[in-house]
Amino acid sequence: MSPETLAWIVGAVSVIGAILTYVLLLVDRRWAVAAGLLIMLILVVAFAYTASFVFASLDAGLYEEGIAYQRLAAGELAALTFIAGLLALGYYMELIRGGHEK
Amino acid sequence: MSLLRLINRLWDMLMDRFKLREFLEHPVPRYANLNPLYWFGDVAAVSFVILVVTGVVLALFYQPGVEERVVIQHGQEQLIATKSYQSVYELVYREPFGFVLRNLHRWAAFMMVFATLTHFFAKFLLGAYKRRSGGALWLLGVLLGVLVITQTVLGYILVMDLEAALALQIGLNIFRYLDYMGIPVGGLAAAFMGSLFVTDQVISRIYILHIVLVPGIIAALLGLKIWLILHAGVSPPPIRDRARAEAAASATEPFYPHRFALTMGQFMLQLSFLLLLVAAFPFPIYDPVNGYETWYPGKETPPGVRPPWPVMWYYTLVKAIDPFIAVGLPVLMVLFALVVPLLDRARSNALEERTIWVIIAVIYMAVIGYGTVLGYFIEIPKPLTPFTSVEVPTEDIVPTVGR
């Protein structure tokens, strides 16, 4: 799959996943964590898939393509860490609302 | 169930034996958790952690060397370059995820400088030095700021592309100039670096400075600063009304889990932002320095070449004003920053009582900010550095990257 196509797919999953996680954080943190972890799992799989393209491109001497896939991989990791960050902040917001372990 | 109890007992034991409970339950005022002015120190510290981790991996691939020439096959083109340039080129184009690592390291460095400057400005505005151990923390902060900018420039040089070679030559020229003037700093630099021209020895010393000495000192000072903050607490809010200030300071949250969750969130979001920058705005490697023909000391800078933004304001000053003033101004600015706690005689850190110092803080940052922006937008018609006009005996001139 070309890096552009993969970027569009992963981008769509990431944006929808981030919005879903944020909205669920406003409703119930447990659901947000479940949704967030699921999206992160999908992104980990996408990252592993992209990483295989990186190795294949470099092995074949297609260095420009290798860089395109590496940029995509960086974007995937960015989405992954963004959702993890949202969940951590959601936990803090719940703590200051006094809602944790009530 | 019993396994859970065992884990709990093990956790309690670790907390007690290593005296971690005191640290983890350390109270943090809620205003420090919620006010963005209190976040930038953490952003700088997290950037440092990212820099150390990525830097260790990059150090495995980097090879310092500027005198020997190598040929790099770049597509259809053959590039003649230095060993330093080749090792960075190989890492970026040929090693899996080398491109991501190098760009992450560079963006994290720029974020650390930005966070350090913003943290300095925030603490200047808040009058953070007006409290217990405030002076010591301020002193450590100023030293850390200088070291962080130094470290960024050292790292920028190591690539040894055209921009880096120019930056190094300008830096060495400053020391040559000081040496010529009989100021001992120049001679000391020459003794430490082995030469004041671009040689293998100089680049090796810069490499050692960048990966061992400067980060080591930064880590030690940062550790001391964190220890002092644990001891003296965070800066008080800049409120004149004592009752309100005390009420704000007494509304605390334990470090764990409150601040810990916040710091983890900040770490993840910061990493996410950096990775996004890597994906969207990666840094190119510029042309290799191709020897004496490409550029040599005293030659006009090729158009469009700029230093990295953390020192752009200094570049603007050097080009725009008298060189004698330009050389001394950063030193004066650092010295002034160091004595601010002694000069600010206001009775509290309330903004209303420190109007003049708030204005000084704004002017201080404006000099840096204005110079940075100006450097990008205008082309000042003057040679890159006036120091190159210092006459050096011809036989001592070593071309930028050997012959």
Short mmCIF file of C-alpha atoms in Angstrom, two decimals:
data_model
loop_
_atom_site.label_atom_id
_atom_site.label_comp_id
_atom_site.label_asym_id
_atom_site.label_seq_id
_atom_site.Cartn_x
_atom_site.Cartn_y
_atom_site.Cartn_z
CA MET A 1 0.00 0.00 0.00
CA SER A 2 1.33 3.45 -0.86
CA PRO A 3 2.27 5.74 2.04
CA GLU A 4 -0.37 8.28 0.97
CA THR A 5 -3.23 5.76 1.03
CA LEU A 6 -2.09 4.36 4.35
CA ALA A 7 -1.77 7.91 5.74
CA TRP A 8 -5.38 8.73 4.79
CA ILE A 9 -6.68 5.54 6.41
CA VAL A 10 -4.65 5.91 9.61
CA GLY A 11 -5.43 9.64 9.75
CA ALA A 12 -9.17 8.96 9.59
CA VAL A 13 -8.94 6.27 12.29
CA SER A 14 -6.83 8.58 14.50
CA VAL A 15 -9.10 11.63 14.20
CA ILE A 16 -12.29 9.64 14.79
CA GLY A 17 -10.59 7.73 17.66
CA ALA A 18 -9.35 10.91 19.34
CA ILE A 19 -12.76 12.60 19.10
CA LEU A 20 -14.49 9.45 20.38
CA THR A 21 -12.08 9.16 23.31
CA TYR A 22 -12.53 12.84 24.20
CA VAL A 23 -16.34 12.66 24.04
CA LEU A 24 -16.40 9.46 26.14
CA LEU A 25 -14.13 11.14 28.71
CA LEU A 26 -16.93 13.63 29.28
CA VAL A 27 -19.41 10.78 29.83
CA ASP A 28 -17.60 7.93 31.62
CA ARG A 29 -13.85 7.49 31.91
CA ARG A 30 -14.09 3.66 31.89
CA TRP A 31 -15.64 3.73 28.41
CA ALA A 32 -13.11 6.29 27.28
CA VAL A 33 -10.24 4.06 28.44
CA ALA A 34 -11.74 1.05 26.64
CA ALA A 35 -12.23 3.00 23.40
CA GLY A 36 -8.84 4.71 23.69
CA LEU A 37 -6.98 1.44 24.25
CA LEU A 38 -8.77 -0.15 21.30
CA ILE A 39 -7.78 2.74 19.00
CA MET A 40 -4.22 2.55 20.33
CA LEU A 41 -4.13 -1.18 19.56
CA ILE A 42 -5.26 -0.48 15.98
CA LEU A 43 -2.54 2.18 15.70
CA VAL A 44 0.11 -0.22 17.04
CA VAL A 45 -0.87 -2.74 14.35
CA ALA A 46 -0.76 0.02 11.70
CA PHE A 47 2.68 1.05 13.00
CA ALA A 48 3.99 -2.53 12.78
CA TYR A 49 2.58 -2.76 9.22
CA THR A 50 4.24 0.55 8.27
CA ALA A 51 7.53 -0.51 9.89
CA SER A 52 7.62 -3.57 7.62
CA PHE A 53 7.34 -1.20 4.62
CA VAL A 54 10.19 0.92 6.02
CA PHE A 55 12.50 -2.11 6.25
CA ALA A 56 11.42 -3.42 2.82
CA SER A 57 11.95 -0.02 1.14
CA LEU A 58 15.41 0.46 2.61
CA ASP A 59 16.43 -3.11 1.77
CA ALA A 60 15.34 -2.50 -1.83
CA GLY A 61 17.36 0.74 -1.98
CA LEU A 62 14.19 2.89 -2.30
CA TYR A 63 15.39 5.51 0.17
CA GLU A 64 12.90 8.28 -0.65
CA GLU A 65 10.02 5.83 -0.22
CA GLY A 66 11.61 4.66 3.04
CA ILE A 67 11.49 8.21 4.33
CA ALA A 68 7.83 8.61 3.29
CA TYR A 69 6.95 5.49 5.31
CA GLN A 70 9.04 6.72 8.26
CA ARG A 71 7.13 10.01 8.27
CA LEU A 72 3.90 8.02 8.25
CA ALA A 73 5.17 5.90 11.15
CA ALA A 74 5.97 9.08 13.10
CA GLY A 75 2.41 10.30 12.47
CA GLU A 76 1.00 7.00 13.75
CA LEU A 77 3.09 7.23 16.92
CA ALA A 78 1.93 10.85 17.32
CA ALA A 79 -1.72 9.75 17.22
CA LEU A 80 -0.99 6.90 19.64
CA THR A 81 0.72 9.10 22.21
CA PHE A 82 -1.97 11.79 21.78
CA ILE A 83 -4.71 9.35 22.83
CA ALA A 84 -2.55 8.09 25.74
CA GLY A 85 -2.07 11.73 26.80
CA LEU A 86 -5.81 12.39 26.60
CA LEU A 87 -6.49 9.39 28.86
CA ALA A 88 -3.90 10.55 31.43
CA LEU A 89 -5.38 14.06 31.50
CA GLY A 90 -8.85 12.54 31.76
CA TYR A 91 -7.68 10.65 34.82
CA TYR A 92 -6.39 13.89 36.38
CA MET A 93 -9.68 15.69 35.62
CA GLU A 94 -11.56 12.87 37.30
CA LEU A 95 -9.24 13.05 40.33
CA ILE A 96 -9.85 16.77 40.83
CA ARG A 97 -13.59 16.25 40.44
CA GLY A 98 -13.21 13.72 43.26
CA GLY A 99 -14.80 11.03 41.14
CA HIS A 100 -12.10 8.36 41.39
CA GLU A 101 -12.64 5.31 43.64
CA LYS A 102 -15.79 6.74 45.16
CA MET B 1 -6.63 -12.16 45.50
CA SER B 2 -3.58 -13.24 47.46
CA LEU B 3 -1.40 -12.23 44.50
CA LEU B 4 -2.91 -8.74 44.65
CA ARG B 5 -2.19 -8.60 48.39
CA LEU B 6 1.40 -9.70 47.72
CA ILE B 7 1.85 -6.95 45.12
CA ASN B 8 0.41 -4.41 47.56
CA ARG B 9 2.81 -5.52 50.30
CA LEU B 10 5.74 -5.38 47.88
CA TRP B 11 4.70 -1.86 46.81
CA ASP B 12 4.43 -0.74 50.47
CA MET B 13 7.84 -2.22 51.21
CA LEU B 14 9.42 -0.37 48.27
CA MET B 15 7.79 2.87 49.38
CA ASP B 16 9.13 2.50 52.93
CA ARG B 17 12.61 1.18 52.23
CA PHE B 18 13.44 3.71 49.52
CA LYS B 19 11.65 6.59 51.30
CA LEU B 20 9.50 7.07 48.21
CA ARG B 21 6.27 7.79 50.07
CA GLU B 22 7.54 11.17 51.19
CA PHE B 23 8.38 12.03 47.60
CA LEU B 24 5.19 10.68 46.04
CA GLU B 25 2.89 12.27 48.60
CA HIS B 26 4.70 15.58 48.36
CA PRO B 27 1.99 18.31 48.24
CA VAL B 28 1.76 20.39 45.07
CA PRO B 29 -0.40 23.56 45.10
CA ARG B 30 -3.40 23.21 42.80
CA TYR B 31 -2.73 26.58 41.11
CA ALA B 32 0.65 25.24 39.93
CA ASN B 33 -1.14 22.29 38.32
CA LEU B 34 -3.74 24.41 36.57
CA ASN B 35 -1.84 27.60 35.58
CA PRO B 36 0.06 27.20 32.25
CA LEU B 37 2.80 29.61 33.48
CA TYR B 38 3.93 26.78 35.78
CA TRP B 39 4.14 24.10 33.09
CA PHE B 40 7.13 25.11 30.99
CA GLY B 41 9.79 23.89 33.40
CA ASP B 42 8.27 20.43 33.08
CA VAL B 43 8.15 20.76 29.29
CA ALA B 44 11.88 21.58 29.25
CA ALA B 45 12.71 18.68 31.61
CA VAL B 46 10.66 16.21 29.53
CA SER B 47 12.39 17.48 26.37
CA PHE B 48 15.72 16.79 28.06
CA VAL B 49 14.68 13.19 28.77
CA ILE B 50 13.62 12.73 25.11
CA LEU B 51 16.92 14.27 23.99
CA VAL B 52 18.98 11.93 26.17
CA VAL B 53 17.15 8.83 24.93
CA THR B 54 17.31 9.78 21.22
CA GLY B 55 20.84 11.18 21.65
CA VAL B 56 22.19 7.90 23.03
CA VAL B 57 20.96 6.05 19.93
CA LEU B 58 22.23 8.77 17.56
CA ALA B 59 25.65 8.61 19.23
CA LEU B 60 25.92 4.95 18.17
CA PHE B 61 25.88 6.03 14.52
CA TYR B 62 27.71 9.35 14.51
CA GLN B 63 31.38 9.51 13.54
CA PRO B 64 33.24 12.80 14.02
CA GLY B 65 35.69 13.70 11.27
CA VAL B 66 36.14 16.64 8.90
CA GLU B 67 39.54 16.28 7.25
CA GLU B 68 39.11 13.01 5.34
CA ARG B 69 36.92 13.13 2.21
CA VAL B 70 34.34 10.49 1.32
CA VAL B 71 32.05 10.04 -1.68
CA ILE B 72 28.33 9.57 -1.14
CA GLN B 73 26.13 8.25 -3.95
CA HIS B 74 22.98 10.38 -3.65
CA GLY B 75 20.64 9.10 -6.38
CA GLN B 76 22.38 9.89 -9.67
CA GLU B 77 24.58 12.48 -7.99
CA GLN B 78 27.91 12.00 -6.24
CA LEU B 79 28.48 14.10 -3.14
CA ILE B 80 31.95 14.73 -1.78
CA ALA B 81 31.63 15.18 1.96
CA THR B 82 33.21 14.78 5.37
CA LYS B 83 33.00 11.68 7.55
CA SER B 84 30.70 13.54 9.98
CA TYR B 85 28.29 14.43 7.17
CA GLN B 86 28.43 10.91 5.78
CA SER B 87 27.51 9.33 9.11
CA VAL B 88 24.47 11.62 9.48
CA TYR B 89 23.51 11.03 5.83
CA GLU B 90 23.74 7.25 6.28
CA LEU B 91 21.67 7.42 9.45
CA VAL B 92 18.93 9.54 7.88
CA TYR B 93 18.65 7.81 4.49
CA ARG B 94 19.86 4.27 5.06
CA GLU B 95 19.02 3.24 8.65
CA PRO B 96 15.46 2.20 9.55
CA PHE B 97 13.86 4.97 11.65
CA GLY B 98 17.09 6.98 11.62
CA PHE B 99 15.17 9.76 9.90
CA VAL B 100 12.58 9.81 12.71
CA LEU B 101 15.24 9.69 15.44
CA ARG B 102 17.32 12.54 14.05
CA ASN B 103 14.30 14.78 13.46
CA LEU B 104 12.81 13.95 16.85
CA HIS B 105 16.13 14.86 18.49
CA ARG B 106 16.29 18.16 16.65
CA TRP B 107 12.66 19.16 17.26
CA ALA B 108 12.99 18.18 20.94
CA ALA B 109 16.09 20.39 21.19
CA PHE B 110 14.20 23.35 19.76
CA MET B 111 11.26 22.66 22.06
CA MET B 112 13.63 22.56 25.04
CA VAL B 113 15.07 25.96 24.14
CA PHE B 114 11.59 27.42 23.61
CA ALA B 115 10.33 25.96 26.92
CA THR B 116 13.46 27.16 28.76
CA LEU B 117 13.05 30.74 27.48
CA THR B 118 9.31 30.73 28.26
CA HIS B 119 9.98 29.28 31.72
CA PHE B 120 12.57 32.02 32.36
CA PHE B 121 10.11 34.71 31.24
CA ALA B 122 7.29 33.22 33.36
CA LYS B 123 9.49 33.08 36.47
CA PHE B 124 10.71 36.65 35.80
CA LEU B 125 7.08 37.84 35.64
CA LEU B 126 6.06 35.83 38.70
CA GLY B 127 9.04 37.11 40.71
CA ALA B 128 9.85 33.50 41.54
CA TYR B 129 13.16 34.52 43.14
CA LYS B 130 11.28 36.25 45.98
CA ARG B 131 10.87 33.23 48.23
CA ARG B 132 12.83 30.64 50.20
CA SER B 133 15.72 29.31 48.03
CA GLY B 134 14.37 31.49 45.20
CA GLY B 135 17.76 33.09 44.53
CA ALA B 136 19.53 29.73 44.28
CA LEU B 137 16.82 28.36 41.98
CA TRP B 138 17.06 31.48 39.81
CA LEU B 139 20.85 31.13 39.57
CA LEU B 140 20.54 27.46 38.57
CA GLY B 141 17.86 28.38 36.02
CA VAL B 142 20.00 31.06 34.33
CA LEU B 143 22.99 28.69 34.15
CA LEU B 144 20.76 25.95 32.73
CA GLY B 145 19.41 28.38 30.11
CA VAL B 146 22.92 29.25 28.93
CA LEU B 147 23.89 25.56 28.84
CA VAL B 148 20.77 24.57 26.91
CA ILE B 149 21.44 27.15 24.16
CA THR B 150 25.13 26.12 24.06
CA GLN B 151 24.13 22.47 23.76
CA THR B 152 21.76 23.23 20.86
CA VAL B 153 24.48 25.03 18.92
CA LEU B 154 27.00 22.23 19.58
CA GLY B 155 24.53 19.65 18.28
CA TYR B 156 23.72 21.75 15.23
CA ILE B 157 27.41 21.89 14.31
CA LEU B 158 27.97 18.13 14.40
CA VAL B 159 26.10 17.48 11.14
CA MET B 160 28.84 19.43 9.30
CA ASP B 161 26.65 20.46 6.41
CA LEU B 162 27.23 23.92 4.97
CA GLU B 163 25.15 25.69 7.65
CA ALA B 164 26.87 23.82 10.45
CA ALA B 165 30.35 24.59 9.07
CA LEU B 166 29.43 28.27 8.89
CA ALA B 167 28.08 28.24 12.44
CA LEU B 168 31.27 26.57 13.70
CA GLN B 169 33.48 28.99 11.83
CA ILE B 170 31.59 31.95 13.29
CA GLY B 171 31.89 30.48 16.79
CA LEU B 172 35.62 29.89 16.37
CA ASN B 173 36.03 33.36 14.88
CA ILE B 174 34.62 34.87 18.05
CA PHE B 175 37.33 33.11 20.07
CA ARG B 176 40.00 34.06 17.50
CA TYR B 177 38.82 37.63 17.80
CA LEU B 178 39.03 37.51 21.61
CA ASP B 179 42.48 35.90 21.36
CA TYR B 180 43.59 38.66 18.97
CA MET B 181 42.31 41.28 21.43
CA GLY B 182 44.37 39.63 24.17
CA ILE B 183 41.30 38.50 26.15
CA PRO B 184 42.32 35.19 27.75
CA VAL B 185 39.02 33.41 26.92
CA GLY B 186 40.24 33.09 23.33
CA GLY B 187 43.52 31.45 24.37
CA LEU B 188 41.71 29.15 26.78
CA ALA B 189 39.30 28.05 24.04
CA ALA B 190 42.23 27.43 21.70
CA ALA B 191 43.98 25.35 24.37
CA PHE B 192 40.84 23.32 25.05
CA MET B 193 39.81 22.81 21.42
CA GLY B 194 43.34 22.16 20.14
CA SER B 195 42.84 24.73 17.36
CA LEU B 196 40.58 27.61 16.42
CA PHE B 197 40.03 26.29 12.90
CA VAL B 198 37.85 23.43 11.70
CA THR B 199 39.95 20.32 12.19
CA ASP B 200 39.31 16.71 13.24
CA GLN B 201 40.51 17.56 16.72
CA VAL B 202 38.05 20.45 17.10
CA ILE B 203 35.07 18.43 15.88
CA SER B 204 35.99 15.55 18.25
CA ARG B 205 36.14 17.98 21.20
CA ILE B 206 32.75 19.43 20.20
CA TYR B 207 31.35 15.90 20.03
CA ILE B 208 32.62 15.12 23.53
CA LEU B 209 31.23 18.42 24.81
CA HIS B 210 27.86 17.66 23.23
CA ILE B 211 27.40 14.07 24.36
CA VAL B 212 29.18 14.01 27.74
CA LEU B 213 30.23 17.26 29.34
CA VAL B 214 27.38 19.70 28.72
CA PRO B 215 24.50 17.19 29.14
CA GLY B 216 26.24 15.87 32.28
CA ILE B 217 26.32 19.34 33.80
CA ILE B 218 22.71 19.99 32.69
CA ALA B 219 21.59 16.73 34.34
CA ALA B 220 23.42 17.57 37.58
CA LEU B 221 22.04 21.13 37.76
CA LEU B 222 18.54 19.91 36.83
CA GLY B 223 18.71 17.29 39.61
CA LEU B 224 19.79 19.96 42.09
CA LYS B 225 16.98 22.25 40.90
CA ILE B 226 14.34 19.53 41.33
CA TRP B 227 15.71 18.72 44.79
CA LEU B 228 15.50 22.41 45.76
CA ILE B 229 11.93 22.68 44.44
CA LEU B 230 10.98 19.64 46.54
CA HIS B 231 12.56 21.38 49.52
CA ALA B 232 11.22 24.94 48.95
CA GLY B 233 8.02 24.31 46.99
CA VAL B 234 6.84 25.94 43.76
CA SER B 235 6.75 29.73 43.27
CA PRO B 236 3.97 31.48 45.19
CA PRO B 237 1.15 33.15 43.20
CA PRO B 238 1.87 36.85 42.42
CA ILE B 239 -0.94 38.17 44.65
CA ARG B 240 -0.55 41.14 47.02
CA ASP B 241 -3.33 40.06 49.43
CA ARG B 242 -1.53 37.78 51.88
CA ALA B 243 -4.69 35.91 52.98
CA ARG B 244 -5.58 35.06 49.38
CA ALA B 245 -2.01 33.98 48.60
CA GLU B 246 -1.92 31.71 51.64
CA ALA B 247 -5.33 30.24 50.78
CA ALA B 248 -4.07 29.46 47.26
CA ALA B 249 -0.88 27.90 48.62
CA SER B 250 -2.76 25.73 51.11
CA ALA B 251 -5.06 24.18 48.47
CA THR B 252 -2.73 21.30 47.59
CA GLU B 253 -2.86 17.97 45.79
CA PRO B 254 -0.45 15.07 46.37
CA PHE B 255 2.21 14.59 43.67
CA TYR B 256 0.98 11.03 43.21
CA PRO B 257 -1.47 10.42 41.64
CA HIS B 258 -2.54 14.00 40.79
CA ARG B 259 0.55 15.71 39.43
CA PHE B 260 1.94 12.38 38.22
CA ALA B 261 -1.12 11.87 35.97
CA LEU B 262 -0.81 15.43 34.73
CA THR B 263 2.92 15.01 34.00
CA MET B 264 2.31 11.72 32.18
CA GLY B 265 -0.42 13.41 30.12
CA GLN B 266 1.89 16.32 29.36
CA PHE B 267 4.74 13.93 28.43
CA MET B 268 2.50 11.99 26.03
CA LEU B 269 1.00 15.13 24.44
CA GLN B 270 4.45 16.68 24.11
CA LEU B 271 5.84 13.54 22.46
CA SER B 272 2.77 13.47 20.21
CA PHE B 273 3.33 17.09 19.15
CA LEU B 274 7.02 16.43 18.46
CA LEU B 275 6.26 13.33 16.37
CA LEU B 276 3.67 15.30 14.44
CA LEU B 277 6.32 17.94 13.70
CA VAL B 278 8.69 15.17 12.56
CA ALA B 279 6.01 13.81 10.19
CA ALA B 280 4.88 17.19 8.85
CA PHE B 281 8.01 19.39 8.98
CA PRO B 282 11.16 17.26 8.85
CA PHE B 283 14.52 19.03 8.69
CA PRO B 284 16.56 18.60 5.54
CA ILE B 285 20.29 17.95 5.58
CA TYR B 286 21.84 20.75 3.59
CA ASP B 287 24.61 20.39 1.03
CA PRO B 288 27.87 19.00 2.34
CA VAL B 289 30.78 21.39 2.67
CA ASN B 290 32.84 20.58 -0.35
CA GLY B 291 36.13 21.99 0.78
CA TYR B 292 37.81 25.32 0.32
CA GLU B 293 35.86 26.13 -2.87
CA THR B 294 32.46 26.08 -1.14
CA TRP B 295 33.23 28.49 1.64
CA TYR B 296 36.21 29.71 3.58
CA PRO B 297 36.63 32.16 6.46
CA GLY B 298 36.03 35.70 5.28
CA LYS B 299 33.96 34.74 2.21
CA GLU B 300 30.40 36.10 1.95
CA THR B 301 27.77 33.72 3.28
CA PRO B 302 25.76 31.97 0.57
CA PRO B 303 22.28 33.58 0.38
CA GLY B 304 19.52 32.06 2.48
CA VAL B 305 21.87 30.47 5.01
CA ARG B 306 20.75 31.18 8.56
CA PRO B 307 21.84 29.98 12.00
CA PRO B 308 19.42 27.91 14.10
CA TRP B 309 16.66 30.03 15.69
CA PRO B 310 17.96 29.78 19.30
CA VAL B 311 20.89 32.00 18.29
CA MET B 312 19.17 33.90 15.48
CA TRP B 313 18.74 37.01 17.68
CA TYR B 314 22.48 37.08 18.26
CA TYR B 315 23.13 36.73 14.52
CA THR B 316 20.82 39.72 13.91
CA LEU B 317 22.67 41.77 16.53
CA VAL B 318 26.08 40.90 15.08
CA LYS B 319 24.93 41.94 11.62
CA ALA B 320 22.93 45.00 12.62
CA ILE B 321 25.03 46.75 15.25
CA ASP B 322 28.62 47.41 16.18
CA PRO B 323 30.51 44.12 16.62
CA PHE B 324 32.15 45.28 19.84
CA ILE B 325 28.70 45.69 21.39
CA ALA B 326 27.33 42.56 19.75
CA VAL B 327 30.03 40.33 21.27
CA GLY B 328 29.45 41.65 24.75
CA LEU B 329 25.65 41.95 24.74
CA PRO B 330 24.77 38.28 25.43
CA VAL B 331 27.34 38.25 28.24
CA LEU B 332 25.79 41.40 29.69
CA MET B 333 22.29 39.94 29.35
CA VAL B 334 23.32 36.79 31.24
CA LEU B 335 25.11 38.82 33.94
CA PHE B 336 22.07 41.06 34.30
CA ALA B 337 19.77 38.01 34.58
CA LEU B 338 22.03 36.63 37.32
CA VAL B 339 21.77 39.79 39.47
CA VAL B 340 18.03 40.40 38.99
CA PRO B 341 17.18 38.91 42.44
CA LEU B 342 19.63 41.38 44.03
CA LEU B 343 18.27 44.41 42.17
CA ASP B 344 14.54 43.74 42.57
CA ARG B 345 13.89 45.18 46.05
CA ALA B 346 10.07 44.91 46.01
CA ARG B 347 8.67 43.52 49.25
CA SER B 348 6.64 40.76 47.63
CA ASN B 349 6.32 39.09 44.26
CA ALA B 350 2.93 40.76 43.57
CA LEU B 351 2.75 42.15 40.04
CA GLU B 352 1.38 45.51 41.28
CA GLU B 353 4.50 46.08 43.39
CA ARG B 354 6.91 45.10 40.61
CA THR B 355 5.59 47.05 37.59
CA ILE B 356 9.07 48.20 36.58
CA TRP B 357 10.39 44.61 36.71
CA VAL B 358 7.48 43.35 34.65
CA ILE B 359 8.38 45.97 32.01
CA ILE B 360 12.07 44.95 32.19
CA ALA B 361 11.08 41.29 31.75
CA VAL B 362 9.02 42.19 28.67
CA ILE B 363 11.87 44.29 27.17
CA TYR B 364 14.37 41.50 27.91
CA MET B 365 12.28 38.94 26.05
CA ALA B 366 11.44 41.45 23.30
CA VAL B 367 15.17 41.87 22.48
CA ILE B 368 15.43 38.10 21.97
CA GLY B 369 12.06 37.73 20.20
CA TYR B 370 12.46 40.76 17.92
CA GLY B 371 16.01 39.76 16.95
CA THR B 372 14.87 36.21 16.18
CA VAL B 373 12.01 37.32 13.92
CA LEU B 374 14.08 40.05 12.25
CA GLY B 375 16.86 37.58 11.44
CA TYR B 376 14.47 35.48 9.35
CA PHE B 377 12.84 38.30 7.44
CA ILE B 378 15.55 40.72 6.48
CA GLU B 379 18.80 40.35 4.64
CA ILE B 380 21.29 42.69 6.28
CA PRO B 381 23.86 43.71 3.66
CA LYS B 382 27.02 43.04 5.62
CA PRO B 383 29.48 40.10 5.68
CA LEU B 384 28.30 37.31 7.96
CA THR B 385 30.70 38.21 10.70
CA PRO B 386 32.85 41.27 11.18
CA PHE B 387 35.34 39.13 13.05
CA THR B 388 36.58 37.64 9.80
CA SER B 389 38.23 40.98 9.10
CA VAL B 390 40.77 40.10 11.79
CA GLU B 391 43.99 39.40 9.92
CA VAL B 392 45.27 35.86 10.33
CA PRO B 393 48.65 34.86 8.92
CA THR B 394 47.94 33.02 5.65
CA GLU B 395 49.95 29.92 6.59
CA ASP B 396 47.70 29.46 9.64
CA ILE B 397 44.47 29.42 7.67
CA VAL B 398 43.08 25.92 7.57
CA PRO B 399 40.33 25.58 4.98
CA THR B 400 36.86 24.92 6.36
CA VAL B 401 37.16 21.16 6.11
CA GLY B 402 40.77 20.50 5.28
CA ARG B 403 42.11 20.43 1.73
#
